[in-house]
C-alpha positions as YAML, in Angstrom:
chain: A
units: angstrom
residues:
- id: 1
  name: MET
  ca: [-4.82, 50.82, -31.64]
- id: 2
  name: SER
  ca: [-5.37, 50.36, -28.00]
- id: 3
  name: PRO
  ca: [-3.43, 47.35, -26.50]
- id: 4
  name: GLU
  ca: [-5.39, 44.12, -25.93]
- id: 5
  name: CYS
  ca: [-6.09, 42.99, -22.42]
- id: 6
  name: PRO
  ca: [-4.45, 39.73, -21.77]
- id: 7
  name: ALA
  ca: [-6.91, 36.75, -21.65]
- id: 8
  name: PRO
  ca: [-7.21, 35.37, -17.79]
- id: 9
  name: ARG
  ca: [-5.18, 32.63, -16.88]
- id: 10
  name: HIS
  ca: [-7.34, 29.89, -15.21]
- id: 11
  name: GLU
  ca: [-6.14, 27.70, -12.46]
- id: 12
  name: ASP
  ca: [-6.16, 24.65, -14.72]
- id: 13
  name: GLU
  ca: [-3.64, 26.34, -17.15]
- id: 14
  name: VAL
  ca: [-0.57, 26.07, -14.54]
- id: 15
  name: VAL
  ca: [0.85, 23.68, -12.33]
- id: 16
  name: LEU
  ca: [-0.33, 24.05, -8.71]
- id: 17
  name: LEU
  ca: [1.29, 22.48, -5.38]
- id: 18
  name: GLY
  ca: [-1.95, 20.27, -5.39]
- id: 19
  name: HIS
  ca: [-0.90, 18.36, -8.53]
- id: 20
  name: GLY
  ca: [1.95, 16.95, -6.51]
- id: 21
  name: ALA
  ca: [-0.45, 15.94, -3.67]
- id: 22
  name: GLY
  ca: [-1.34, 12.42, -4.43]
- id: 23
  name: GLY
  ca: [-5.09, 13.30, -4.55]
- id: 24
  name: TRP
  ca: [-7.60, 13.94, -7.26]
- id: 25
  name: LEU
  ca: [-5.60, 16.70, -8.75]
- id: 26
  name: THR
  ca: [-2.78, 14.43, -9.18]
- id: 27
  name: ALA
  ca: [-4.83, 11.79, -10.83]
- id: 28
  name: GLU
  ca: [-6.25, 14.49, -13.15]
- id: 29
  name: LEU
  ca: [-2.77, 15.59, -14.33]
- id: 30
  name: LEU
  ca: [-1.68, 12.16, -14.97]
- id: 31
  name: ASP
  ca: [-4.81, 11.30, -17.05]
- id: 32
  name: THR
  ca: [-5.18, 14.26, -19.03]
- id: 33
  name: LEU
  ca: [-1.49, 15.42, -19.62]
- id: 34
  name: VAL
  ca: [1.12, 13.01, -18.48]
- id: 35
  name: LEU
  ca: [0.08, 9.71, -19.67]
- id: 36
  name: PRO
  ca: [-1.25, 10.77, -23.04]
- id: 37
  name: ALA
  ca: [2.13, 12.56, -23.67]
- id: 38
  name: LEU
  ca: [4.23, 9.49, -22.63]
- id: 39
  name: ASP
  ca: [2.44, 6.55, -24.40]
- id: 40
  name: GLY
  ca: [-0.74, 7.57, -25.55]
- id: 41
  name: GLN
  ca: [-2.86, 6.46, -23.04]
- id: 42
  name: ASP
  ca: [-5.60, 7.84, -21.12]
- id: 43
  name: GLY
  ca: [-5.06, 5.72, -17.76]
- id: 44
  name: GLU
  ca: [-8.03, 3.38, -18.42]
- id: 45
  name: ASP
  ca: [-6.14, 0.33, -19.41]
- id: 46
  name: GLY
  ca: [-5.37, -0.44, -15.97]
- id: 47
  name: PRO
  ca: [-4.48, 0.64, -12.42]
- id: 48
  name: LEU
  ca: [-1.35, 2.78, -11.86]
- id: 49
  name: GLU
  ca: [0.74, 0.79, -9.50]
- id: 50
  name: ASP
  ca: [3.44, 1.82, -7.02]
- id: 51
  name: ALA
  ca: [5.89, -0.11, -9.16]
- id: 52
  name: ALA
  ca: [5.45, -1.25, -12.72]
- id: 53
  name: LEU
  ca: [6.34, -4.84, -14.29]
- id: 54
  name: LEU
  ca: [9.34, -4.66, -16.68]
- id: 55
  name: PRO
  ca: [8.26, -5.73, -20.24]
- id: 56
  name: GLY
  ca: [9.39, -9.30, -20.96]
- id: 57
  name: HIS
  ca: [10.62, -9.86, -17.35]
- id: 58
  name: PRO
  ca: [7.40, -10.50, -15.28]
- id: 59
  name: ASP
  ca: [9.12, -11.26, -12.06]
- id: 60
  name: LEU
  ca: [11.06, -7.91, -12.22]
- id: 61
  name: VAL
  ca: [9.61, -4.65, -11.09]
- id: 62
  name: VAL
  ca: [10.90, -0.92, -11.37]
- id: 63
  name: SER
  ca: [9.78, 2.12, -9.36]
- id: 64
  name: THR
  ca: [11.03, 5.63, -9.35]
- id: 65
  name: ASP
  ca: [10.45, 8.46, -7.14]
- id: 66
  name: SER
  ca: [11.60, 11.98, -6.44]
- id: 67
  name: PHE
  ca: [11.90, 13.66, -2.81]
- id: 68
  name: VAL
  ca: [11.56, 17.07, -2.13]
- id: 69
  name: VAL
  ca: [10.54, 17.14, 1.81]
- id: 70
  name: SER
  ca: [11.19, 20.33, 3.78]
- id: 71
  name: PRO
  ca: [12.90, 20.44, 6.19]
- id: 72
  name: LEU
  ca: [15.72, 18.11, 5.10]
- id: 73
  name: PHE
  ca: [16.00, 16.68, 8.82]
- id: 74
  name: PHE
  ca: [13.16, 15.89, 11.11]
- id: 75
  name: PRO
  ca: [12.68, 13.42, 14.08]
- id: 76
  name: GLY
  ca: [12.71, 9.92, 12.65]
- id: 77
  name: GLY
  ca: [14.39, 10.48, 9.55]
- id: 78
  name: ASP
  ca: [15.61, 12.91, 6.90]
- id: 79
  name: ILE
  ca: [15.42, 13.19, 3.09]
- id: 80
  name: GLY
  ca: [18.26, 10.63, 2.61]
- id: 81
  name: SER
  ca: [16.61, 7.57, 4.42]
- id: 82
  name: LEU
  ca: [13.24, 8.50, 3.28]
- id: 83
  name: ALA
  ca: [14.66, 8.34, -0.27]
- id: 84
  name: VAL
  ca: [15.60, 4.57, 0.19]
- id: 85
  name: HIS
  ca: [12.55, 3.83, 2.21]
- id: 86
  name: GLY
  ca: [10.22, 5.43, -0.17]
- id: 87
  name: THR
  ca: [11.55, 3.33, -3.12]
- id: 88
  name: VAL
  ca: [11.94, 0.15, -1.50]
- id: 89
  name: ASN
  ca: [8.48, 0.44, -0.29]
- id: 90
  name: ASP
  ca: [6.92, 1.10, -3.77]
- id: 91
  name: LEU
  ca: [8.65, -2.07, -4.85]
- id: 92
  name: ALA
  ca: [7.40, -3.91, -1.81]
- id: 93
  name: MET
  ca: [3.85, -3.02, -2.61]
- id: 94
  name: ARG
  ca: [4.23, -5.21, -5.89]
- id: 95
  name: GLY
  ca: [5.28, -8.14, -3.87]
- id: 96
  name: ALA
  ca: [9.10, -7.55, -4.59]
- id: 97
  name: TRP
  ca: [12.25, -7.90, -2.88]
- id: 98
  name: PRO
  ca: [14.73, -4.79, -3.71]
- id: 99
  name: LEU
  ca: [17.72, -5.86, -5.88]
- id: 100
  name: ALA
  ca: [19.29, -2.30, -6.71]
- id: 101
  name: LEU
  ca: [18.76, 1.46, -6.41]
- id: 102
  name: SER
  ca: [19.97, 4.42, -8.42]
- id: 103
  name: VAL
  ca: [20.25, 7.83, -6.72]
- id: 104
  name: ALA
  ca: [20.52, 11.10, -8.59]
- id: 105
  name: LEU
  ca: [20.99, 14.48, -6.53]
- id: 106
  name: ILE
  ca: [19.96, 18.05, -7.56]
- id: 107
  name: VAL
  ca: [21.86, 20.31, -5.24]
- id: 108
  name: GLU
  ca: [21.64, 24.04, -4.54]
- id: 109
  name: GLU
  ca: [24.67, 26.16, -4.82]
- id: 110
  name: GLY
  ca: [25.73, 27.34, -1.33]
- id: 111
  name: LEU
  ca: [24.37, 24.25, 0.40]
- id: 112
  name: PRO
  ca: [26.61, 23.52, 3.24]
- id: 113
  name: LEU
  ca: [28.95, 20.65, 2.49]
- id: 114
  name: PRO
  ca: [28.30, 19.10, 6.30]
- id: 115
  name: GLU
  ca: [24.45, 19.09, 5.46]
- id: 116
  name: LEU
  ca: [25.11, 17.37, 2.23]
- id: 117
  name: ARG
  ca: [27.32, 14.67, 4.00]
- id: 118
  name: SER
  ca: [24.76, 14.11, 6.39]
- id: 119
  name: VAL
  ca: [22.35, 13.50, 4.25]
- id: 120
  name: LEU
  ca: [24.34, 11.24, 2.17]
- id: 121
  name: GLN
  ca: [25.68, 9.14, 5.17]
- id: 122
  name: SER
  ca: [21.79, 8.63, 6.21]
- id: 123
  name: LEU
  ca: [20.97, 7.72, 2.57]
- id: 124
  name: GLY
  ca: [23.89, 4.99, 2.57]
- id: 125
  name: LYS
  ca: [23.16, 3.69, 6.08]
- id: 126
  name: ALA
  ca: [19.35, 3.01, 5.13]
- id: 127
  name: ALA
  ca: [20.40, 1.30, 1.86]
- id: 128
  name: ARG
  ca: [22.91, -0.98, 3.73]
- id: 129
  name: ASP
  ca: [20.23, -1.51, 6.41]
- id: 130
  name: ALA
  ca: [17.71, -2.50, 3.86]
- id: 131
  name: GLU
  ca: [20.21, -4.81, 2.12]
- id: 132
  name: VAL
  ca: [20.06, -3.14, -1.34]
- id: 133
  name: PRO
  ca: [22.96, -1.67, -3.17]
- id: 134
  name: VAL
  ca: [23.12, 1.55, -4.66]
- id: 135
  name: VAL
  ca: [24.44, 0.81, -8.24]
- id: 136
  name: THR
  ca: [24.45, 4.01, -9.98]
- id: 137
  name: GLY
  ca: [23.77, 7.62, -9.83]
- id: 138
  name: ASP
  ca: [24.14, 11.28, -10.99]
- id: 139
  name: THR
  ca: [24.84, 14.77, -9.31]
- id: 140
  name: LYS
  ca: [23.84, 18.01, -10.51]
- id: 141
  name: VAL
  ca: [24.41, 21.35, -8.97]
- id: 142
  name: VAL
  ca: [22.04, 24.56, -9.93]
- id: 143
  name: GLY
  ca: [21.96, 28.20, -8.95]
- id: 144
  name: ARG
  ca: [20.80, 29.50, -5.75]
- id: 145
  name: GLY
  ca: [17.04, 29.45, -5.53]
- id: 146
  name: ALA
  ca: [16.84, 26.93, -8.40]
- id: 147
  name: VAL
  ca: [16.00, 24.13, -5.74]
- id: 148
  name: ASP
  ca: [15.43, 24.20, -1.99]
- id: 149
  name: LYS
  ca: [18.73, 22.80, -0.72]
- id: 150
  name: VAL
  ca: [18.72, 19.43, -2.69]
- id: 151
  name: PHE
  ca: [15.96, 17.23, -4.22]
- id: 152
  name: ILE
  ca: [16.74, 13.37, -4.50]
- id: 153
  name: ASN
  ca: [15.31, 10.75, -7.05]
- id: 154
  name: THR
  ca: [15.64, 7.32, -6.63]
- id: 155
  name: THR
  ca: [14.96, 4.37, -8.92]
- id: 156
  name: GLY
  ca: [14.68, 0.71, -7.82]
- id: 157
  name: ILE
  ca: [14.61, -2.60, -9.32]
- id: 158
  name: GLY
  ca: [13.21, -5.41, -7.57]
- id: 159
  name: ARG
  ca: [12.29, -9.03, -7.99]
- id: 160
  name: ARG
  ca: [8.66, -10.40, -6.95]
- id: 161
  name: HIS
  ca: [8.39, -13.03, -4.35]
- id: 162
  name: ARG
  ca: [7.30, -16.30, -5.83]
- id: 163
  name: THR
  ca: [3.49, -16.51, -4.47]
- id: 164
  name: LEU
  ca: [3.16, -12.58, -4.06]
- id: 165
  name: ARG
  ca: [1.02, -11.03, -6.96]
- id: 166
  name: PRO
  ca: [-0.74, -7.99, -5.22]
- id: 167
  name: SER
  ca: [-2.20, -5.22, -7.61]
- id: 168
  name: ALA
  ca: [-4.49, -2.23, -6.97]
- id: 169
  name: GLY
  ca: [-7.00, -3.83, -9.19]
- id: 170
  name: LEU
  ca: [-7.57, -7.12, -7.25]
- id: 171
  name: ALA
  ca: [-9.35, -6.33, -4.23]
- id: 172
  name: ARG
  ca: [-12.48, -8.30, -4.10]
- id: 173
  name: PRO
  ca: [-16.06, -8.10, -2.36]
- id: 174
  name: GLY
  ca: [-15.47, -9.77, 1.18]
- id: 175
  name: ASP
  ca: [-12.13, -8.83, 1.57]
- id: 176
  name: ALA
  ca: [-10.65, -7.87, 4.96]
- id: 177
  name: VAL
  ca: [-8.79, -4.54, 5.00]
- id: 178
  name: LEU
  ca: [-5.59, -4.74, 7.19]
- id: 179
  name: LEU
  ca: [-3.36, -1.81, 8.33]
- id: 180
  name: SER
  ca: [0.18, -2.71, 9.45]
- id: 181
  name: GLY
  ca: [0.26, 0.17, 12.09]
- id: 182
  name: PRO
  ca: [-0.51, 3.72, 13.45]
- id: 183
  name: ILE
  ca: [-1.31, 6.22, 10.77]
- id: 184
  name: GLY
  ca: [-0.55, 10.11, 10.78]
- id: 185
  name: LEU
  ca: [2.98, 10.10, 12.14]
- id: 186
  name: HIS
  ca: [5.10, 11.25, 9.12]
- id: 187
  name: GLY
  ca: [2.99, 14.16, 7.92]
- id: 188
  name: THR
  ca: [2.50, 15.66, 11.31]
- id: 189
  name: THR
  ca: [6.12, 15.25, 12.58]
- id: 190
  name: VAL
  ca: [7.55, 17.01, 9.22]
- id: 191
  name: LEU
  ca: [4.94, 19.86, 9.40]
- id: 192
  name: SER
  ca: [5.49, 20.42, 13.19]
- id: 193
  name: THR
  ca: [9.09, 20.47, 12.56]
- id: 194
  name: ARG
  ca: [8.91, 22.82, 9.56]
- id: 195
  name: GLU
  ca: [6.32, 25.34, 11.44]
- id: 196
  name: GLY
  ca: [7.70, 24.95, 14.87]
- id: 197
  name: LEU
  ca: [4.55, 23.70, 16.31]
- id: 198
  name: GLY
  ca: [6.10, 21.61, 19.09]
- id: 199
  name: PHE
  ca: [4.50, 18.29, 18.51]
- id: 200
  name: GLU
  ca: [7.83, 16.98, 17.14]
- id: 201
  name: SER
  ca: [8.82, 16.27, 20.78]
- id: 202
  name: ASP
  ca: [6.08, 13.83, 21.17]
- id: 203
  name: ILE
  ca: [5.95, 12.15, 17.83]
- id: 204
  name: ALA
  ca: [8.55, 10.87, 15.04]
- id: 205
  name: SER
  ca: [8.00, 10.06, 11.73]
- id: 206
  name: ASP
  ca: [7.36, 6.43, 10.85]
- id: 207
  name: SER
  ca: [9.87, 6.38, 7.99]
- id: 208
  name: ARG
  ca: [11.15, 2.58, 7.39]
- id: 209
  name: PRO
  ca: [11.45, -0.01, 4.80]
- id: 210
  name: LEU
  ca: [8.41, -2.59, 4.49]
- id: 211
  name: HIS
  ca: [10.15, -5.12, 2.42]
- id: 212
  name: ARG
  ca: [10.66, -7.58, 5.19]
- id: 213
  name: LEU
  ca: [7.23, -7.28, 6.46]
- id: 214
  name: VAL
  ca: [5.99, -8.06, 3.00]
- id: 215
  name: ARG
  ca: [8.01, -11.12, 2.91]
- id: 216
  name: THR
  ca: [6.32, -12.43, 5.81]
- id: 217
  name: LEU
  ca: [3.23, -12.82, 3.57]
- id: 218
  name: GLU
  ca: [4.51, -14.91, 1.05]
- id: 219
  name: PRO
  ca: [3.52, -18.19, 2.36]
- id: 220
  name: LEU
  ca: [-0.13, -16.79, 2.33]
- id: 221
  name: GLY
  ca: [0.49, -14.95, -1.05]
- id: 222
  name: GLU
  ca: [-2.48, -16.60, -2.73]
- id: 223
  name: HIS
  ca: [-4.84, -14.92, -0.08]
- id: 224
  name: VAL
  ca: [-3.27, -11.21, -0.44]
- id: 225
  name: HIS
  ca: [-4.66, -9.33, -3.32]
- id: 226
  name: THR
  ca: [-3.72, -5.49, -2.77]
- id: 227
  name: LEU
  ca: [-1.17, -3.78, -1.13]
- id: 228
  name: ARG
  ca: [-0.35, -0.07, -0.92]
- id: 229
  name: ASP
  ca: [1.42, 2.27, 1.30]
- id: 230
  name: PRO
  ca: [-0.32, 5.27, 2.28]
- id: 231
  name: THR
  ca: [2.13, 8.03, 1.53]
- id: 232
  name: ARG
  ca: [0.92, 11.47, -0.15]
- id: 233
  name: GLY
  ca: [-2.86, 11.79, 0.62]
- id: 234
  name: GLY
  ca: [-2.67, 9.20, 3.33]
- id: 235
  name: LEU
  ca: [-4.96, 6.25, 4.13]
- id: 236
  name: ALA
  ca: [-7.94, 8.03, 2.18]
- id: 237
  name: SER
  ca: [-6.22, 8.34, -1.32]
- id: 238
  name: SER
  ca: [-4.94, 4.66, -0.88]
- id: 239
  name: LEU
  ca: [-8.25, 3.48, -0.25]
- id: 240
  name: ASN
  ca: [-10.11, 5.52, -3.00]
- id: 241
  name: GLU
  ca: [-7.45, 4.42, -5.33]
- id: 242
  name: ILE
  ca: [-7.90, 0.70, -4.68]
- id: 243
  name: ALA
  ca: [-11.86, 1.15, -4.65]
- id: 244
  name: HIS
  ca: [-11.64, 2.67, -8.13]
- id: 245
  name: ASP
  ca: [-9.11, 0.24, -9.65]
- id: 246
  name: SER
  ca: [-10.76, -2.79, -8.58]
- id: 247
  name: SER
  ca: [-14.52, -1.28, -8.84]
- id: 248
  name: VAL
  ca: [-15.58, -2.19, -5.33]
- id: 249
  name: ALA
  ca: [-16.80, -0.52, -2.26]
- id: 250
  name: VAL
  ca: [-14.78, -0.16, 0.70]
- id: 251
  name: GLU
  ca: [-15.67, 0.39, 4.57]
- id: 252
  name: ILE
  ca: [-13.46, 0.98, 7.41]
- id: 253
  name: VAL
  ca: [-14.19, 1.48, 11.13]
- id: 254
  name: GLU
  ca: [-13.29, 4.57, 12.46]
- id: 255
  name: SER
  ca: [-12.61, 3.36, 16.03]
- id: 256
  name: ALA
  ca: [-10.35, 0.45, 14.49]
- id: 257
  name: VAL
  ca: [-7.80, 2.78, 12.81]
- id: 258
  name: PRO
  ca: [-4.83, 3.22, 14.93]
- id: 259
  name: VAL
  ca: [-4.05, 7.31, 15.58]
- id: 260
  name: PRO
  ca: [-1.61, 8.14, 17.96]
- id: 261
  name: SER
  ca: [-3.05, 10.64, 20.42]
- id: 262
  name: ALA
  ca: [-0.38, 13.22, 19.42]
- id: 263
  name: VAL
  ca: [-1.31, 12.98, 16.03]
- id: 264
  name: VAL
  ca: [-5.04, 13.35, 17.02]
- id: 265
  name: SER
  ca: [-4.06, 16.75, 18.74]
- id: 266
  name: ALA
  ca: [-2.18, 17.98, 16.04]
- id: 267
  name: CYS
  ca: [-4.63, 17.29, 13.42]
- id: 268
  name: ASP
  ca: [-7.33, 18.91, 15.71]
- id: 269
  name: LEU
  ca: [-4.90, 21.98, 15.87]
- id: 270
  name: LEU
  ca: [-4.53, 22.23, 12.24]
- id: 271
  name: GLY
  ca: [-7.97, 21.20, 11.12]
- id: 272
  name: LEU
  ca: [-7.03, 17.95, 9.51]
- id: 273
  name: ASP
  ca: [-8.36, 14.43, 9.08]
- id: 274
  name: PRO
  ca: [-5.87, 11.88, 10.16]
- id: 275
  name: LEU
  ca: [-6.74, 9.90, 7.01]
- id: 276
  name: VAL
  ca: [-5.50, 12.33, 4.75]
- id: 277
  name: VAL
  ca: [-2.02, 12.73, 6.65]
- id: 278
  name: ALA
  ca: [1.11, 11.11, 5.03]
- id: 279
  name: ASN
  ca: [2.53, 7.99, 6.35]
- id: 280
  name: GLU
  ca: [6.13, 6.37, 5.37]
- id: 281
  name: GLY
  ca: [6.19, 3.28, 7.44]
- id: 282
  name: CYS
  ca: [2.72, 1.43, 7.18]
- id: 283
  name: LEU
  ca: [0.96, -0.51, 4.40]
- id: 284
  name: VAL
  ca: [-2.92, -1.34, 4.06]
- id: 285
  name: ALA
  ca: [-3.61, -4.78, 2.76]
- id: 286
  name: PHE
  ca: [-6.62, -6.33, 1.17]
- id: 287
  name: VAL
  ca: [-6.87, -10.12, 1.90]
- id: 288
  name: ASP
  ca: [-9.07, -12.89, 1.67]
- id: 289
  name: ALA
  ca: [-11.27, -12.84, 4.73]
- id: 290
  name: THR
  ca: [-10.74, -16.38, 5.68]
- id: 291
  name: ALA
  ca: [-6.81, -15.83, 5.81]
- id: 292
  name: ALA
  ca: [-7.26, -12.54, 7.62]
- id: 293
  name: ASP
  ca: [-6.04, -13.80, 11.09]
- id: 294
  name: ALA
  ca: [-3.20, -15.96, 9.53]
- id: 295
  name: VAL
  ca: [-2.00, -12.55, 7.67]
- id: 296
  name: LEU
  ca: [-2.29, -10.57, 10.86]
- id: 297
  name: THR
  ca: [-0.19, -13.16, 12.77]
- id: 298
  name: ALA
  ca: [2.39, -12.84, 9.97]
- id: 299
  name: MET
  ca: [2.68, -9.23, 10.00]
- id: 300
  name: ARG
  ca: [2.92, -9.07, 13.89]
- id: 301
  name: SER
  ca: [5.80, -11.42, 13.66]
- id: 302
  name: VAL
  ca: [8.25, -8.69, 12.66]
- id: 303
  name: PRO
  ca: [8.70, -5.21, 14.28]
- id: 304
  name: GLU
  ca: [7.29, -3.39, 11.24]
- id: 305
  name: GLY
  ca: [3.98, -5.15, 11.76]
- id: 306
  name: ARG
  ca: [3.76, -5.41, 15.17]
- id: 307
  name: GLY
  ca: [0.54, -3.13, 15.47]
- id: 308
  name: ALA
  ca: [-1.32, -4.74, 12.63]
- id: 309
  name: VAL
  ca: [-4.99, -4.76, 12.93]
- id: 310
  name: ARG
  ca: [-8.15, -5.32, 10.79]
- id: 311
  name: ILE
  ca: [-9.81, -1.92, 9.95]
- id: 312
  name: GLY
  ca: [-12.77, -2.81, 7.61]
- id: 313
  name: GLU
  ca: [-13.89, -4.67, 4.67]
- id: 314
  name: VAL
  ca: [-14.92, -4.52, 1.07]
- id: 315
  name: LEU
  ca: [-18.42, -4.60, 0.85]
- id: 316
  name: PRO
  ca: [-20.53, -7.45, -0.69]
- id: 317
  name: LYS
  ca: [-22.20, -4.85, -2.78]
- id: 318
  name: GLY
  ca: [-22.44, -0.99, -2.99]
- id: 319
  name: PRO
  ca: [-21.34, 1.93, -5.04]
- id: 320
  name: SER
  ca: [-18.46, 1.05, -7.14]
- id: 321
  name: GLY
  ca: [-15.29, 3.13, -6.05]
- id: 322
  name: ARG
  ca: [-16.73, 4.62, -2.84]
- id: 323
  name: VAL
  ca: [-15.13, 4.63, 0.32]
- id: 324
  name: THR
  ca: [-17.12, 5.00, 3.57]
- id: 325
  name: VAL
  ca: [-16.08, 5.11, 7.40]
- id: 326
  name: ARG
  ca: [-18.43, 3.85, 10.21]
- id: 327
  name: THR
  ca: [-17.82, 6.73, 12.73]
- id: 328
  name: LEU
  ca: [-17.65, 6.46, 16.38]
- id: 329
  name: VAL
  ca: [-21.26, 7.36, 16.90]
- id: 330
  name: GLY
  ca: [-22.58, 4.89, 14.38]
- id: 331
  name: ALA
  ca: [-23.20, 6.98, 11.43]
- id: 332
  name: ARG
  ca: [-21.34, 6.47, 7.87]
- id: 333
  name: ARG
  ca: [-19.62, 9.17, 6.07]
- id: 334
  name: VAL
  ca: [-18.12, 9.14, 2.55]
- id: 335
  name: VAL
  ca: [-14.29, 9.34, 2.57]
- id: 336
  name: ASP
  ca: [-13.41, 11.37, -0.50]
- id: 337
  name: MET
  ca: [-10.26, 11.46, -2.45]
- id: 338
  name: PRO
  ca: [-8.29, 14.55, -1.26]
- id: 339
  name: LEU
  ca: [-8.45, 17.16, -3.78]
- id: 340
  name: GLY
  ca: [-5.03, 18.79, -3.46]
- id: 341
  name: GLU
  ca: [-2.08, 19.77, -1.22]
- id: 342
  name: GLN
  ca: [-2.82, 20.02, 2.56]
- id: 343
  name: LEU
  ca: [0.73, 18.90, 3.40]
- id: 344
  name: PRO
  ca: [3.04, 20.38, 0.87]
- id: 345
  name: ARG
  ca: [6.54, 19.05, 0.69]
- id: 346
  name: ILE
  ca: [6.23, 16.25, 2.90]
- id: 347
  name: CYS
  ca: [8.00, 13.48, 1.04]
...
């Protein structure tokens, strides 16, 4: 009997880098595999938020995240500070102030202790600067090649501000779309450092905590409908997620979106759209248009929001879930959810 030829393996039968990119493949993985396995849900019961409400405790939220960025150190930050900032920011996007963090390390055998010490010192400083204690954690060491130097998992608990109840599903027709600062800095810095492209001499990651920025919005909380930090997949992913979860049409103005010139140059060289490049220190807010100026004033009162601008609106009517951009020449183009991984290992 002749041996049987193995059946071909299709791409959808294996995990791809794109499944962790925060785009369409990530959403598909969550909806078809992760969520049904964990709780039997199909992802249609509500939006997937940056942080979840704790059952029975409506003022408390929890978020967990893992960080695998390569290289470990880059202009403007490192994997240690990034781990703190990323989790603090996920809590902040639900209107919460961080109360405590847990930190788990997975370390590769052979990692020089001075490198690990630098990572942990940076992580500790970032936590102290954010005024959030690290209360528990775990450390595992695996064989050479099982991970790339060190991976970090952080979990955060936060308490929501009294008036802030933002959700990805609460954007409304007529809302103003605000952005707290320039986009593209983190992704292009990390990629340039990793590949030796030279742009890192002109730019640095925007990695920083945003909970103090969000706190300035508390007096205007009833007007703040949605907050999201555009990390993996960039602004394009965040806008598409909000448009989908809120069943609205969103339009932004290209000329209003702040993109540093060095980011423009890097994206032109690499063939990237700045809208899909990861950020770690800015947020997008959907607010009642009547309060947009007041929200911008509040955001600009702290360093994290000094560059806040209005970049678009939720259209009164239009195709549900669609995001468009009005280009520099006056045309309109659809901003799609990124498919897969354009910038791997970026956070």
